[in-house]
mmCIF file of C-alpha atoms in Angstrom:
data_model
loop_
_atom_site.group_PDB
_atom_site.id
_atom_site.type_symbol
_atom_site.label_atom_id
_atom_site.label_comp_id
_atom_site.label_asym_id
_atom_site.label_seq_id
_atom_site.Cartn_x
_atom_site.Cartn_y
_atom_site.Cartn_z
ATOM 1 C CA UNK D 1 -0.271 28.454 -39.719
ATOM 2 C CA UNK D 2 3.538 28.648 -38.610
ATOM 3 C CA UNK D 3 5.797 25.681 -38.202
ATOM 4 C CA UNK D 4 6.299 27.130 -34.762
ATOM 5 C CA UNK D 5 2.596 27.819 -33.445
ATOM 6 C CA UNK D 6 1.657 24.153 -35.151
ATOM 7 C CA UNK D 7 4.643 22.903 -32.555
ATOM 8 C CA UNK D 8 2.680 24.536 -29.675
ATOM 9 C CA UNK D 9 -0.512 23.383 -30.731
ATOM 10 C CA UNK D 10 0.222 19.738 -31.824
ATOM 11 C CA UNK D 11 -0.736 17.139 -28.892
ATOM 12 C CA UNK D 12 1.286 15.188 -27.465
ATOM 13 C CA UNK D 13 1.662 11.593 -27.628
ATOM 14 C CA UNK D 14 0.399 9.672 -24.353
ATOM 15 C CA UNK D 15 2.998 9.824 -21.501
ATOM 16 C CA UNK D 16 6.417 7.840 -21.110
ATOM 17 C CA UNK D 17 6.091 5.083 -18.454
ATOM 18 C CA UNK D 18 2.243 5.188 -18.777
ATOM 19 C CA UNK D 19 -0.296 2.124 -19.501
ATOM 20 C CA UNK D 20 0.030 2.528 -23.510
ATOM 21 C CA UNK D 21 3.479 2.694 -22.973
ATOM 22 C CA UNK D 22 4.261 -0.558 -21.603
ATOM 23 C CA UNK D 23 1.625 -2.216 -23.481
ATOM 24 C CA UNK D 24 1.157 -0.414 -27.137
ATOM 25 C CA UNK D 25 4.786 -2.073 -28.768
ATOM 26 C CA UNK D 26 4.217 -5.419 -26.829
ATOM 27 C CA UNK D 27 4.045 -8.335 -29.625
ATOM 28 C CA UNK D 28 0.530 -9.621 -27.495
ATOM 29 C CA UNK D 29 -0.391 -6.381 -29.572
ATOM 30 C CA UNK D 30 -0.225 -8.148 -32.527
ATOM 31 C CA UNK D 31 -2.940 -10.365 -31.318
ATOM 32 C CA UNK D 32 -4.946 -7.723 -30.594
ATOM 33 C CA UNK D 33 -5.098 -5.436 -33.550
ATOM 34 C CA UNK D 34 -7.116 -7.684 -36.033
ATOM 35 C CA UNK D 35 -9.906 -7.904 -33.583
ATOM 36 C CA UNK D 36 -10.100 -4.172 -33.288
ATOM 37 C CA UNK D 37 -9.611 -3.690 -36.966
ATOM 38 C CA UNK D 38 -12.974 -6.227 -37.478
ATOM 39 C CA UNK D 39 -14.950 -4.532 -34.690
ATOM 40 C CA UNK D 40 -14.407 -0.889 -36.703
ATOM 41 C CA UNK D 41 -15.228 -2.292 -40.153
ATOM 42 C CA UNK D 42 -18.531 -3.933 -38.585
ATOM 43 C CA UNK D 43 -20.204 -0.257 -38.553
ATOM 44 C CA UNK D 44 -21.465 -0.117 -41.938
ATOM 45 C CA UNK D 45 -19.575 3.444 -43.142
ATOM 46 C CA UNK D 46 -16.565 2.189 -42.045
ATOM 47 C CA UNK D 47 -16.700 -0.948 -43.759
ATOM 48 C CA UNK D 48 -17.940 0.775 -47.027
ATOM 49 C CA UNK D 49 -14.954 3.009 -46.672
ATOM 50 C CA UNK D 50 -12.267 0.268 -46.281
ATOM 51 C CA UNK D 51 -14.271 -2.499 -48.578
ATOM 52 C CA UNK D 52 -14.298 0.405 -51.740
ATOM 53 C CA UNK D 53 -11.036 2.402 -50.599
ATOM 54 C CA UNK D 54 -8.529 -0.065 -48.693
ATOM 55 C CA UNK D 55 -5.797 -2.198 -50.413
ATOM 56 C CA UNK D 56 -5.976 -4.449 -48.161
ATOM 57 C CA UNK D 57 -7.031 -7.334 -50.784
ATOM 58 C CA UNK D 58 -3.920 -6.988 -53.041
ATOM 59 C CA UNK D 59 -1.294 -5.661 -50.574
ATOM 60 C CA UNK D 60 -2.241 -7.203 -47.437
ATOM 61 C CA UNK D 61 1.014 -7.916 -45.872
ATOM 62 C CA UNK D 62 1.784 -4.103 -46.727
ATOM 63 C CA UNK D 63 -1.538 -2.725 -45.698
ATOM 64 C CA UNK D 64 -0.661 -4.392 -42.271
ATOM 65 C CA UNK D 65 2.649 -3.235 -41.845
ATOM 66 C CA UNK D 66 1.662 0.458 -42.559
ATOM 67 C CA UNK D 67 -1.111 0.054 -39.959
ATOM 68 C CA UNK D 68 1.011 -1.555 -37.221
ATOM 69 C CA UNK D 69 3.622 1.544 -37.482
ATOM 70 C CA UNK D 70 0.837 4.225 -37.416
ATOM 71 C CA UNK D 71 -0.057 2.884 -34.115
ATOM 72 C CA UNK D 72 3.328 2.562 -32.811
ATOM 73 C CA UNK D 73 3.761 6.214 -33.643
ATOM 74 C CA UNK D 74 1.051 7.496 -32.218
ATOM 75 C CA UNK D 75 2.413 6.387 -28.754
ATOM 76 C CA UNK D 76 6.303 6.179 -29.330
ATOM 77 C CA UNK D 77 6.902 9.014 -32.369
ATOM 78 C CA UNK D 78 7.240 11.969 -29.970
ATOM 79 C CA UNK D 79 7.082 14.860 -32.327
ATOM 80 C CA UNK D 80 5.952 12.842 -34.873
ATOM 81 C CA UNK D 81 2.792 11.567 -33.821
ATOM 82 C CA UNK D 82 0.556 14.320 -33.794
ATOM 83 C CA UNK D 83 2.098 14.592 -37.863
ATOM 84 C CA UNK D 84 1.366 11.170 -37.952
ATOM 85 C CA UNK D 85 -2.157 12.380 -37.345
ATOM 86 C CA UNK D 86 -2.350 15.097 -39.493
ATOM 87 C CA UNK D 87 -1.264 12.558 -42.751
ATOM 88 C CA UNK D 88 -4.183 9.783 -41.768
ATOM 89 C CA UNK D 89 -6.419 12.950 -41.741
ATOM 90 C CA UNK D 90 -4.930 14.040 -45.202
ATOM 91 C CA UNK D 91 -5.129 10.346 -46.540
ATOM 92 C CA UNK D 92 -8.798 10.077 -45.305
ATOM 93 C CA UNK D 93 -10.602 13.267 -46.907
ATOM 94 C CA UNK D 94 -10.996 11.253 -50.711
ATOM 95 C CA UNK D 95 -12.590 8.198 -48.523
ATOM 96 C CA UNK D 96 -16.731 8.521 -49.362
ATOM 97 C CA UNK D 97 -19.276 7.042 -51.020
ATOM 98 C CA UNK D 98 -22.561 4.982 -50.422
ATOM 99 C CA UNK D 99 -22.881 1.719 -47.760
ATOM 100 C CA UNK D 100 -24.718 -1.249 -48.287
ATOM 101 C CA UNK D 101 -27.735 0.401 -47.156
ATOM 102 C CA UNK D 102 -27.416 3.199 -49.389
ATOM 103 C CA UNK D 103 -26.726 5.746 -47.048
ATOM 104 C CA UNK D 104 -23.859 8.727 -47.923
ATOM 105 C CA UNK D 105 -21.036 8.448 -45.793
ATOM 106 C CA UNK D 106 -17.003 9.974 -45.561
ATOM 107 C CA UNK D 107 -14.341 8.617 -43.875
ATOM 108 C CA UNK D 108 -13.802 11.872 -41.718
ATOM 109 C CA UNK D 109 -17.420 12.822 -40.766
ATOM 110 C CA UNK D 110 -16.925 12.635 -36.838
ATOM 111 C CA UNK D 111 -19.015 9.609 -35.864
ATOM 112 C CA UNK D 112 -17.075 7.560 -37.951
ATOM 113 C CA UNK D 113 -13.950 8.686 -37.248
ATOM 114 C CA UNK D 114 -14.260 8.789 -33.654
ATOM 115 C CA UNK D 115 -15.589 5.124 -33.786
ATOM 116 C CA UNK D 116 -12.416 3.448 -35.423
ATOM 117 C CA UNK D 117 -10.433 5.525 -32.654
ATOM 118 C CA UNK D 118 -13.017 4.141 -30.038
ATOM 119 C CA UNK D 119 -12.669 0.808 -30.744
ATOM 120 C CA UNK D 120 -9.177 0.250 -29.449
ATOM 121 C CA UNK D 121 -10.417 0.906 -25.841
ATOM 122 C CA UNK D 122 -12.349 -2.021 -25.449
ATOM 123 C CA UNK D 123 -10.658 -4.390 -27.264
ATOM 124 C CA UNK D 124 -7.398 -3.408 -25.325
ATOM 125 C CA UNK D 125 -9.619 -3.681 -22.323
ATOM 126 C CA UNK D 126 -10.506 -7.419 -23.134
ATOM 127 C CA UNK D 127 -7.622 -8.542 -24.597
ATOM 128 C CA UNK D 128 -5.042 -7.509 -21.570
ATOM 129 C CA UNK D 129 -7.500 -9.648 -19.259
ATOM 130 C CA UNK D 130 -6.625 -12.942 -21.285
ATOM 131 C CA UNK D 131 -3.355 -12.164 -22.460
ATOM 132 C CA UNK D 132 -1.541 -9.842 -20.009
ATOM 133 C CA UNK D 133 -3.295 -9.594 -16.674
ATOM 134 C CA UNK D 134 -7.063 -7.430 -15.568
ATOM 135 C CA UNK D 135 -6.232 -3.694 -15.161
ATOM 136 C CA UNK D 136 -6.837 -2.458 -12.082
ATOM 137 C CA UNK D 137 -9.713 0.142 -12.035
ATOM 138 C CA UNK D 138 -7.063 2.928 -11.989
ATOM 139 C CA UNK D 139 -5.027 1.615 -14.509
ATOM 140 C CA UNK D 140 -8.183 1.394 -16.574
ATOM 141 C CA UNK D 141 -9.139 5.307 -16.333
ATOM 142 C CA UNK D 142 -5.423 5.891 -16.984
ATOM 143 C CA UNK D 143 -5.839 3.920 -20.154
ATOM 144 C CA UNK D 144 -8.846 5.720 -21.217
ATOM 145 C CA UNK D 145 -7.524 8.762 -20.379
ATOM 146 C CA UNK D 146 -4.492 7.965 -22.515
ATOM 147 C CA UNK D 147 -6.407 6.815 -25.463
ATOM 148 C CA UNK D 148 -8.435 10.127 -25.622
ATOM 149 C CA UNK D 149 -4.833 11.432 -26.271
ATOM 150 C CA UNK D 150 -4.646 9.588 -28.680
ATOM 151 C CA UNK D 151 -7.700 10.344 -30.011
ATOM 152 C CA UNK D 152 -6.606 14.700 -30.161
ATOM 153 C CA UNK D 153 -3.379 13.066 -32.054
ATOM 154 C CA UNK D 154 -5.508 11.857 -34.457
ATOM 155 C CA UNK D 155 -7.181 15.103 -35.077
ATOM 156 C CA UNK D 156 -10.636 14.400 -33.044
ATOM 157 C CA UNK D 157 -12.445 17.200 -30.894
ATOM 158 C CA UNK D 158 -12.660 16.448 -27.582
ATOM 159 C CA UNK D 159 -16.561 17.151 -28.089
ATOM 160 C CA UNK D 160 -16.614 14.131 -30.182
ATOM 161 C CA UNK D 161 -15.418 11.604 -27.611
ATOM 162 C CA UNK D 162 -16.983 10.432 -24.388
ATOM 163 C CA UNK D 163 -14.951 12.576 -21.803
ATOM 164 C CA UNK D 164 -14.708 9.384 -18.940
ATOM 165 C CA UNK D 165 -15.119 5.615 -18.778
ATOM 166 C CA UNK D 166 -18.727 6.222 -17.437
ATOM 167 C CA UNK D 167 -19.855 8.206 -20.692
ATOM 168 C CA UNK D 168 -17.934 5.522 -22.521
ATOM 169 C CA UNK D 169 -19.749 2.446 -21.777
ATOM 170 C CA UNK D 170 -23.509 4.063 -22.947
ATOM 171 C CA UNK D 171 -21.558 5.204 -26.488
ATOM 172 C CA UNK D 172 -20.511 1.889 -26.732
ATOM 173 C CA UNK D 173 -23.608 0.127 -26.281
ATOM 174 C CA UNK D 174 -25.676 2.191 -28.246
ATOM 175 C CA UNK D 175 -22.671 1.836 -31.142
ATOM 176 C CA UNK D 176 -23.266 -1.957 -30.940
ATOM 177 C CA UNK D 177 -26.673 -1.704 -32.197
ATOM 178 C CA UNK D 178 -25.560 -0.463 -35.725
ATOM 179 C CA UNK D 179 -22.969 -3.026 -35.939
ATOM 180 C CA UNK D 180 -23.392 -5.641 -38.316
ATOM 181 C CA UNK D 181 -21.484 -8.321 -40.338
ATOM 182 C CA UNK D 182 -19.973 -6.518 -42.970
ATOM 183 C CA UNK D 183 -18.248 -7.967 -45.889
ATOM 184 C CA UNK D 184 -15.238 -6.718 -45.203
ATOM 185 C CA UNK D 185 -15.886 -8.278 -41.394
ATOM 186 C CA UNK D 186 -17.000 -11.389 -42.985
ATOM 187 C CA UNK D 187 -13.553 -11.467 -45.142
ATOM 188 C CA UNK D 188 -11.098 -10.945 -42.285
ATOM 189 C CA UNK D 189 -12.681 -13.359 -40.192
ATOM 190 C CA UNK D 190 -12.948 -16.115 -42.922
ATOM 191 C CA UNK D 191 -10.572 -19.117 -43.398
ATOM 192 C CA UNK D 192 -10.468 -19.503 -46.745
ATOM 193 C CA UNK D 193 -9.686 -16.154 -48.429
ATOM 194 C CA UNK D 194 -6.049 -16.174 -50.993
ATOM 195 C CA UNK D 195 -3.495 -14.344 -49.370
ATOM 196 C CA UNK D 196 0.024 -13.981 -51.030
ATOM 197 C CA UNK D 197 3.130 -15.248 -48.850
ATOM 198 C CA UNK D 198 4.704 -11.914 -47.193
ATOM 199 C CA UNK D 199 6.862 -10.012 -49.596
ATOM 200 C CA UNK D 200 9.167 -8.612 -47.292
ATOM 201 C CA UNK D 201 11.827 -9.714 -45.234
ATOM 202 C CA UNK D 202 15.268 -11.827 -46.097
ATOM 203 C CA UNK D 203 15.240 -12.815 -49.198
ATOM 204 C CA UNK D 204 16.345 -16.586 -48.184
ATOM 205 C CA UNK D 205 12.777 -16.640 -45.746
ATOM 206 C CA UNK D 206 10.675 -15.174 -48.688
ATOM 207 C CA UNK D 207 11.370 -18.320 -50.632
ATOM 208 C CA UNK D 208 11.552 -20.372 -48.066
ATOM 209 C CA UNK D 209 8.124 -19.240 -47.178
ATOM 210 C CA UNK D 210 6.502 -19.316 -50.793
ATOM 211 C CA UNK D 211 7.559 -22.610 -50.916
ATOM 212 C CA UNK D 212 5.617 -24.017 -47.905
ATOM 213 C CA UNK D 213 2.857 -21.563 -48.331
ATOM 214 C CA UNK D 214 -0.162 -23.996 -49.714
ATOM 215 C CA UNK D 215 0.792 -25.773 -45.960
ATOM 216 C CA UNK D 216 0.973 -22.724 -44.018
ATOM 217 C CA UNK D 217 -1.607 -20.993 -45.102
ATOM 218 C CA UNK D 218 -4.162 -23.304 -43.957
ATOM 219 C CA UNK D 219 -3.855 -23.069 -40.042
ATOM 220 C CA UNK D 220 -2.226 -19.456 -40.085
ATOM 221 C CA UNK D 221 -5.591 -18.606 -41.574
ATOM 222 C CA UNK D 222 -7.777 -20.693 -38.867
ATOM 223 C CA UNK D 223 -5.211 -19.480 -36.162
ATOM 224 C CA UNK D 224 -5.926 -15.760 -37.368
ATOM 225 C CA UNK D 225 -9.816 -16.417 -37.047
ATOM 226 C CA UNK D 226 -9.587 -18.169 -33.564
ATOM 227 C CA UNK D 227 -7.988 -15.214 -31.924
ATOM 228 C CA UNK D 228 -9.744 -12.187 -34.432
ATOM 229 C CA UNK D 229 -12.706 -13.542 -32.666
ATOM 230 C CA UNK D 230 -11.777 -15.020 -29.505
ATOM 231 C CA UNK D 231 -10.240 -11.645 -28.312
ATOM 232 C CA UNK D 232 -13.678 -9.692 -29.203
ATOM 233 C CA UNK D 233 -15.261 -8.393 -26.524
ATOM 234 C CA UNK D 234 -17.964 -10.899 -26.019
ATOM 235 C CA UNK D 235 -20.498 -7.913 -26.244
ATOM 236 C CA UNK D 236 -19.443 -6.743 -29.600
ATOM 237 C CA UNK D 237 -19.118 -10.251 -30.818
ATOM 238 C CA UNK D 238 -22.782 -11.120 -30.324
ATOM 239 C CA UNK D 239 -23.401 -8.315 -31.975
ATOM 240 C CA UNK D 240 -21.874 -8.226 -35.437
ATOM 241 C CA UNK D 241 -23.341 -12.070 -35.131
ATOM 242 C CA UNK D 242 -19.895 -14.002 -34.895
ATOM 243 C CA UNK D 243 -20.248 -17.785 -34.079
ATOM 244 C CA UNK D 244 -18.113 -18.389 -30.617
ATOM 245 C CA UNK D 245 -18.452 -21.559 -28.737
ATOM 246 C CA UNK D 246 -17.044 -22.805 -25.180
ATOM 247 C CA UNK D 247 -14.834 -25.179 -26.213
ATOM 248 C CA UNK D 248 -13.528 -22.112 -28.559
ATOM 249 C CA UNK D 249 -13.328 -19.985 -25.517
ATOM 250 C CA UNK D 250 -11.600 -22.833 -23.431
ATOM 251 C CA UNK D 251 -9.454 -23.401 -26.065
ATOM 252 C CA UNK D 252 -8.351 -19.321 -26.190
ATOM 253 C CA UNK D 253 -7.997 -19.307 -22.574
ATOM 254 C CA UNK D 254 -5.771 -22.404 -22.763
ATOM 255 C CA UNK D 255 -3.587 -19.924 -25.371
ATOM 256 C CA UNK D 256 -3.889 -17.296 -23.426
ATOM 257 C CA UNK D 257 -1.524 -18.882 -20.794
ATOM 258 C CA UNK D 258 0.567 -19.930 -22.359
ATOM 259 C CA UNK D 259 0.782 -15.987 -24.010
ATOM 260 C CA UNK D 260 0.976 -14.765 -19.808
ATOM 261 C CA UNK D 261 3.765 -17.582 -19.133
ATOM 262 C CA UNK D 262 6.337 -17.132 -22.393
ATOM 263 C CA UNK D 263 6.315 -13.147 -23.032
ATOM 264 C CA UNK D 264 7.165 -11.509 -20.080
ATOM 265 C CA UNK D 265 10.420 -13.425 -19.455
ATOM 266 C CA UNK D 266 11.541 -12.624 -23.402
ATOM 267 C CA UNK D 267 14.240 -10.056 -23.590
ATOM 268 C CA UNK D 268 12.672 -6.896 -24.359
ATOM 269 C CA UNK D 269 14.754 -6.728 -28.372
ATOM 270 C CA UNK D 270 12.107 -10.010 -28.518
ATOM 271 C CA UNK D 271 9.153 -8.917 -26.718
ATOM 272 C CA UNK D 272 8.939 -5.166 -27.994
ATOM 273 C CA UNK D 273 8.109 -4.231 -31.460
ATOM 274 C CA UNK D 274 11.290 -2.235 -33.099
ATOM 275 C CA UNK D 275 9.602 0.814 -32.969
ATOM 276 C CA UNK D 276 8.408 0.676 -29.323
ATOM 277 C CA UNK D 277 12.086 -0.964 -28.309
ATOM 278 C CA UNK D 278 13.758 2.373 -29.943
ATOM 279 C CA UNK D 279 11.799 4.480 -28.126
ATOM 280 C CA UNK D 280 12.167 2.872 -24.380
ATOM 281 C CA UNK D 281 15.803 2.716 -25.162
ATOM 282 C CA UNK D 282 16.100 6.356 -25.894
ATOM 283 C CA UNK D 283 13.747 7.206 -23.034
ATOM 284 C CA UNK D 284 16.218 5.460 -20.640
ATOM 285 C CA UNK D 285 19.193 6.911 -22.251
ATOM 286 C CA UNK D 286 17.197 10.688 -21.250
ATOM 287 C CA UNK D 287 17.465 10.232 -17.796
ATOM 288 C CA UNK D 288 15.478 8.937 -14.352
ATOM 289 C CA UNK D 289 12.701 11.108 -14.926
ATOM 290 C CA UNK D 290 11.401 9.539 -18.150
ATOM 291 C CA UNK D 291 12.849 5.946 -17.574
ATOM 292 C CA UNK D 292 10.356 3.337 -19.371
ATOM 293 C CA UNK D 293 8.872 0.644 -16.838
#
């Protein structure tokens, strides 16, 4: 295939000014992505996949950061995106092997691939009711209709995803029932796993922070549980079997002002992630027509 029909062919990324774009490079983001990353390694494949395949274990703070800009260009990359794509495919065709219940599976058979793209919707869904505000009902179909997008960037047929929010819902119920704790699920929720201090950054914060680690540690990890789980859909938490009380949900929603009060009067070079700030500022920079809001 030429460079040039592969051009005309490649989707594009979800539109400037649209509902990913405002809320994809936001840091409340950041609180987001661990719960969806827990509710796609609670379907038994995928969890097989990441537990045998997935570095997450020894380079966690890498692992992270390579997942956090794959995201970010899926929305924000432009041209890149769809390539973006086209590498996770390339990355993901080795991934197989047998789950827990002895059952084949591979990383890019479509059910499981379309579920770790699925996954975001809801948990976006939830999360921007505590932490940013409810969508409104259009807002929400814009969202979906964004994330199926999203979805053709990542190389998925259109056959292979519900086509609307009401096809959506029944998917996602019936996906529930073959949810379960995994132990990959059961690791990224738990408080007590080793995890290295981050290895990037200054060089003066690095020590700085391998010197306090056995104190930080501690409550970063119990802070990291509280909101993995807290910003679960409720429906998806009962089902993988994670604990939740109401003094735990009190005590999210209690956060979760705070979150609604402090980020959206921070200067955008605070509240946008570097890759999502770069790509507002050059929108602007292009003109009325494609001017970020």
């Amino acid at each position: 295939m030429s460079t040039v029909r592969r051009a005309v062919e490649a989707p594009a990324p979800p539109p400037v000014g649209g509902v990913l774009w405002s809320i994809a490079g936001d840091i409340r983001g950041l609180l987001m992505l661990p719960a969806a990353l827990v509710l796609q390694v609670a379907h038994p494949a995928v969890g097989a996949g990441v537990d045998a395949h997935s570095v997450f274990r020894t380079d966690p703070w890498g692992r992270g950061e390579r997942s956090l800009r794959s995201a970010l260009l899926w929305v924000y990359g432009g041209e890149a995106a769809a390539e973006e794509g086209r590498r996770l495919r390339r990355l993901h065709r080795t991934i197989q092997g047998l789950d827990t219940h002895g059952r084949p599976y591979h990383a890019l058979t479509p059910a499981n691939y379309a579920w770790v793209h699925a996954t975001g919707f809801p948990v976006y869904r939830h999360g921007l009711r505590l932490l940013h505000r409810p969508l409104t009902e259009a807002q929400e179909r814009r969202l979906y209709a964004e994330w199926l997008q999203v979805g053709r960037i990542l190389g998925i047929h259109d056959r292979d995803m519900p086509a609307t929010i009401e096809e959506f819902w029944p998917y996602y119920r019936a996906m529930l029932g073959e949810l379960e704790a995994t132990v990959v699920v059961r690791e990224l929720v738990a408080t007590d796993q080793p995890v290295p201090p981050p290895d990037r950054g200054p060089l003066p914060l690095r020590f700085l922070l391998r010197a306090l680690w056995p104190v930080i540690l501690p409550r970063l990890a119990r802070f990291r549980s509280f909101v993995t789980v807290g910003l679960l859909p409720p429906d998806a938490r009962e089902a993988i079997g994670l604990e939740w009380t109401d003094e735990q949900e009190r005590r999210l929603r209690r956060f979760a002002r705070v979150v609604r009060v402090v980020v959206p009067v921070l200067p955008e070079r605070l509240r946008y992630l570097p890759i999502a700030r770069e790509a507002r500022r050059e929108a602007r920079l292009s003109g009325p027509d494609r001017r970020a809001r």
